[in-house]
Amino acid sequence: MRIQTREDLKALREEAKKKLELREWSQDNTTGQCCGISSGTPHMQILTCGGTGCHASGSDHLFQLLSDEVAKSGLSEKVDVVCTGCFGFCEKGPIVKVIPDNTFYTQVREEDVEEIVREHIVGGKRVDRLLYTDPESGQHISDSKHMNFYRKQMRVALRNCGFIDPENINEYIARDGYMALADSLLDRKPEDVVDIIERSGLRGRGGGGFPTGRKWRLTARSQADVKYVVCNADEGDPGAFMDRSIMEGDPNSIVEAMTLCGYAIGAHHGLIYIRAEYPLAIHRLQVAIKQATELGLLGDNLFGTDFSFNIELRYGAGAFVCGEETALIHSMEGHRGEPTLKPPYPAECGYLGKPTNVNNVETFANVPVIMQRGADWFASIGTEKSKGTKVFALAGKINNVGLIEVPMGTTLREVIYDIGGGIKGGKKFKAVQTGGPSGGCLTEKHLDLPIDFDSLLAAGSMMGSGGMIVMDEDNCMVSVAQFYLEFTVGESCGKCVPCRIGNKRMLEILHRITDGDGTMDDLKMLKDMGGIIKDTALCGLGQTSPNPVLSTLDNFYDEYVEHVRQKKCRSHQCKPLLTYCISPELCIGCHLCAKNCPADAIIGQPRRPHIINPEKCVRCGMCLSQCRHNAISIR
């Protein structure tokens, strides 16, 4: 079938909805009762997480095993096995969800497949050991709606992830996919589309937070024979996987949004710049583009109008600097991925010298639903200056690692403790890094800070693309700053002196401090150099690169002083500052530590207390791990 009219799309939507009725119903009408074929349930579905995280744990194999087991049980006509996108609760993956009773199985393994089909699908009895266990009550929870991880979330950009088969365009259409495009092409002028996005208050989710509608309007006003729409899918922050998960779980939302943008600004060509390290996202985008083209939702004369639009993929080599729009454009043109001074902005002179609109994946994922539900609906979510929701990759020393989406204005405390489940191992919270290498470390005093663009900037951090890494009492904040600056130095394109040389000098100072050779003058130099780099670097990467250092200096200055004056690292992370000691009262002379020391730094006679030669000790920690009597400590 080739869709040529809005009525064609509606007809396909109604037909496709039949397959999703069970999933739609179960979202709101779960009774808590377990269903099974033997108990009279006419049809069931098994959803398996198909995101990269669960793939790495074998979910793709689980999908095949479940399909085989269902077939083996003679239930292929009554039970569908569906591979979806990311459910978000990565800590508990691989995840398997059974519909219609909405049972949420966690950490499913190959050996569990036969039992799930036999007990649940056939027998109508849940496999309790695979259910999520609430850490507070100790009770099994079968429905994700009752899990703290999901309670405060609001899924807008992630609305289809974990719900539809991302490789079946009909399931996207069943969720009103491409209706926004049809309505816009047939009922709205291009400037009407821009106006809706502008009134919604949507700001770019790639880091800078520039108003999306204003960017579209600037590109629309530029006069040229050819214009381009570019999707920035070059997600490079350490620990970030927001955009990847959207592309893997809902690729058609990006295709539709880019086409809407093309219509609004007068462009007929779309380019998705995606890092080659995302093979699954690439595959699913290719499938989405192919299926949309076959249905007539991409290509020439969409919905019988004179508007045509095509999309192609361009691959990046994983350079962090190519997340900056001008560097990204140069990379797509076959040049070095280096930023250029603005103006001119890409809206005036971008890809191949033509007006170009660049938005990231999450920004585009919001567009179709805004066009469907209206600007006022989206603007009613969030805060005065930060509308809508934000997707975060929650990682680090936290119990519930995963992909979350919350309304703007949600506090860090709610994210870390209510959704994230608090700090692993009952440790004390120390800091949270937002915004990746361009962001800053926030402390306990910031826990009640609302998450929005302006509040995070005022606190010395930034929203960034959405990485959120939680740290506990065992993290050394000087080492954390050093880690992020090492990443930035390695990713710098080297075009401007402040970033190329300044960050290198700052990193050398941090190395001196963690090696025990730092001085108080070094701390002043770090602050001064950081301020200069922020003011003089060419692009956003360079201008924000000192943030991890400056924020840790502001919030953890005592740790820097401790490293410099006392030559001590309280978190025992900086090896040159560690001293291993053996307590003569506790040492029984078992000689295990000496046998395992790679540097022959431990001396002593059997059954007599040993000692460590600090000149020879390489601080590897082997002795500490081998001692069975707690006789070895770190000072």
XYZ file of C-alpha atoms in Angstrom, residues 52 244 248 274-286:
16
model
C 21.670 -1.937 23.127
C 20.763 6.261 20.978
C 16.640 2.416 18.608
C 25.232 9.479 13.472
C 28.299 7.951 15.033
C 29.321 4.663 13.462
C 29.574 3.096 16.947
C 25.751 2.923 17.027
C 25.119 -0.081 14.717
C 21.685 -0.940 16.121
C 20.445 2.656 15.885
C 21.800 2.873 12.339
C 20.012 -0.337 11.360
C 16.677 0.796 12.760
C 16.917 4.214 11.125
C 17.673 2.520 7.809
